[in-house]
Protein backbone atom coordinates (compact mmCIF):
# COMPACT_ATOMS: atom_id res chain seq x y z
CA MET A 1 116.39 -81.99 88.66
CA ILE A 2 113.01 -80.20 89.03
CA GLN A 3 110.10 -82.04 87.06
CA ASN A 4 106.92 -80.54 86.10
CA ILE A 5 103.68 -82.83 87.39
CA ALA A 6 101.34 -80.74 84.83
CA ASN A 7 101.88 -81.73 81.24
CA ASP A 8 99.67 -79.16 79.84
CA PRO A 9 101.36 -75.87 79.38
CA ASP A 10 98.20 -73.59 80.14
CA LEU A 11 97.67 -75.84 83.45
CA ARG A 12 101.29 -75.56 84.36
CA ASN A 13 101.18 -71.68 83.92
CA ILE A 14 98.01 -71.60 86.14
CA LEU A 15 99.70 -74.06 88.94
CA SER A 16 103.04 -71.67 88.72
CA PHE A 17 101.06 -68.88 90.30
CA GLY A 18 100.75 -70.78 93.45
CA SER A 19 97.94 -71.60 96.08
CA LYS A 20 96.90 -68.14 96.41
CA PHE A 21 96.30 -67.34 93.01
CA ARG A 22 92.62 -66.64 91.57
CA ILE A 23 91.73 -66.82 87.86
CA PRO A 24 90.29 -63.18 87.37
CA CYS A 25 86.20 -63.40 86.87
CA HIS A 26 84.79 -60.62 84.79
CA GLN A 27 81.28 -59.31 85.73
CA SER A 28 79.09 -56.42 84.54
CA VAL A 29 78.81 -53.17 86.33
CA SER A 30 75.12 -54.12 86.71
CA ASP A 31 75.75 -57.28 88.23
CA ILE A 32 78.16 -55.81 90.58
CA LYS A 33 75.76 -53.47 91.68
CA ALA A 34 73.06 -55.95 92.15
CA SER A 35 75.35 -58.18 94.18
CA ILE A 36 76.35 -55.24 96.42
CA ASP A 37 72.51 -53.94 96.75
CA ASP A 38 71.52 -57.27 97.99
CA ASP A 39 74.22 -57.74 100.46
CA LEU A 40 73.72 -54.26 101.85
CA THR A 41 70.24 -55.07 102.19
CA SER A 42 70.81 -58.27 103.97
CA PHE A 43 73.32 -56.76 106.23
CA ILE A 44 70.63 -54.01 106.89
CA LYS A 45 68.05 -56.64 107.86
CA SER A 46 70.47 -58.51 110.01
CA LYS A 47 71.27 -55.59 111.94
CA SER A 48 68.13 -54.22 112.54
CA LYS A 49 66.80 -57.69 113.74
CA LYS A 50 69.83 -57.80 116.00
CA TYR A 51 69.50 -54.13 117.39
CA HIS A 52 65.61 -53.84 117.22
CA LEU A 53 65.88 -51.10 114.86
CA LYS A 54 63.60 -50.21 111.78
CA ASN A 55 65.19 -50.74 108.50
CA ALA A 56 64.74 -46.81 107.85
CA ALA A 57 67.00 -45.99 110.42
CA PHE A 58 69.83 -47.36 107.89
CA ASP A 59 68.48 -45.25 104.99
CA SER A 60 71.05 -42.47 104.87
CA TRP A 61 73.94 -44.98 105.40
CA TYR A 62 72.72 -47.14 102.77
CA SER A 63 72.41 -43.90 100.70
CA ARG A 64 75.85 -42.90 101.42
CA VAL A 65 77.59 -46.26 100.82
CA SER A 66 75.72 -46.57 97.46
CA ASP A 67 76.89 -43.24 96.37
CA ILE A 68 80.54 -44.46 97.27
CA VAL A 69 80.03 -47.63 95.27
CA ASN A 70 78.73 -46.15 92.38
CA ASN A 71 81.24 -43.58 92.07
CA ARG A 72 84.09 -46.18 92.30
CA LEU A 73 82.45 -48.24 89.58
CA ARG A 74 81.86 -45.31 87.36
CA PHE A 75 85.34 -44.44 87.95
CA TYR A 76 86.43 -47.95 87.08
CA LYS A 77 84.07 -48.18 84.01
CA ASP A 78 85.39 -44.90 82.40
CA ASN A 79 89.18 -45.25 83.31
CA HIS A 80 89.68 -49.18 83.50
CA PRO A 81 86.75 -50.67 81.03
CA HIS A 82 89.11 -53.67 80.60
CA VAL A 83 88.54 -54.82 84.13
CA PHE A 84 84.67 -55.41 83.00
CA GLU A 85 85.27 -57.06 79.92
CA GLN A 86 85.96 -60.91 79.46
CA THR A 87 89.06 -61.10 76.92
CA GLU A 88 89.48 -64.68 77.07
CA ASP A 89 87.95 -67.79 78.01
CA ASN A 90 88.29 -69.64 81.40
CA VAL A 91 91.45 -71.73 81.24
CA LEU A 92 89.92 -74.56 83.29
CA GLU A 93 86.98 -74.89 80.91
CA ARG A 94 89.49 -76.09 78.13
CA GLU A 95 89.49 -79.71 77.01
CA GLY A 96 93.42 -80.37 77.46
CA VAL A 97 93.45 -78.64 80.94
CA LYS A 98 90.25 -80.68 81.88
CA GLU A 99 92.05 -83.84 81.04
CA GLU A 100 95.12 -83.12 82.63
CA LEU A 101 93.29 -82.17 85.76
CA LYS A 102 91.56 -85.66 85.80
CA ARG A 103 94.88 -87.33 85.17
CA LEU A 104 96.61 -85.40 87.96
CA GLN A 105 93.46 -86.47 90.30
CA LYS A 106 94.39 -90.21 89.98
CA PHE A 107 97.64 -88.99 91.93
CA TYR A 108 96.77 -85.82 93.95
CA ILE A 109 93.75 -84.60 95.92
CA ILE A 110 92.69 -81.57 93.85
CA CYS A 111 89.53 -79.52 94.82
CA SER A 112 88.47 -76.02 94.78
CA ILE A 113 88.71 -73.98 97.99
CA ASP A 114 86.35 -71.14 96.91
């Protein structure tokens, strides 16, 4: 007979997806653009230093990548707006789920891996 280790139905549902499941995080388009822009700038600085190039050598590449990212974000914003909207609260922030996780931590090692 299979027995559930989690008593909370919301936590049991999340755990049933397996170890590779990630709770979706919803970010605004502007936050995504800012994050990608920061990462691209960091990448350019790193490669410029490594290969002894000026940052300006990456201008056309940066523009092209930025255009592709903006086009794809615009497409998703227009055709799939639900991707950017947070429709419900984070399950792990609910009181019942927090209490159940604390109870399970007495018997099992539970930690975030991301």
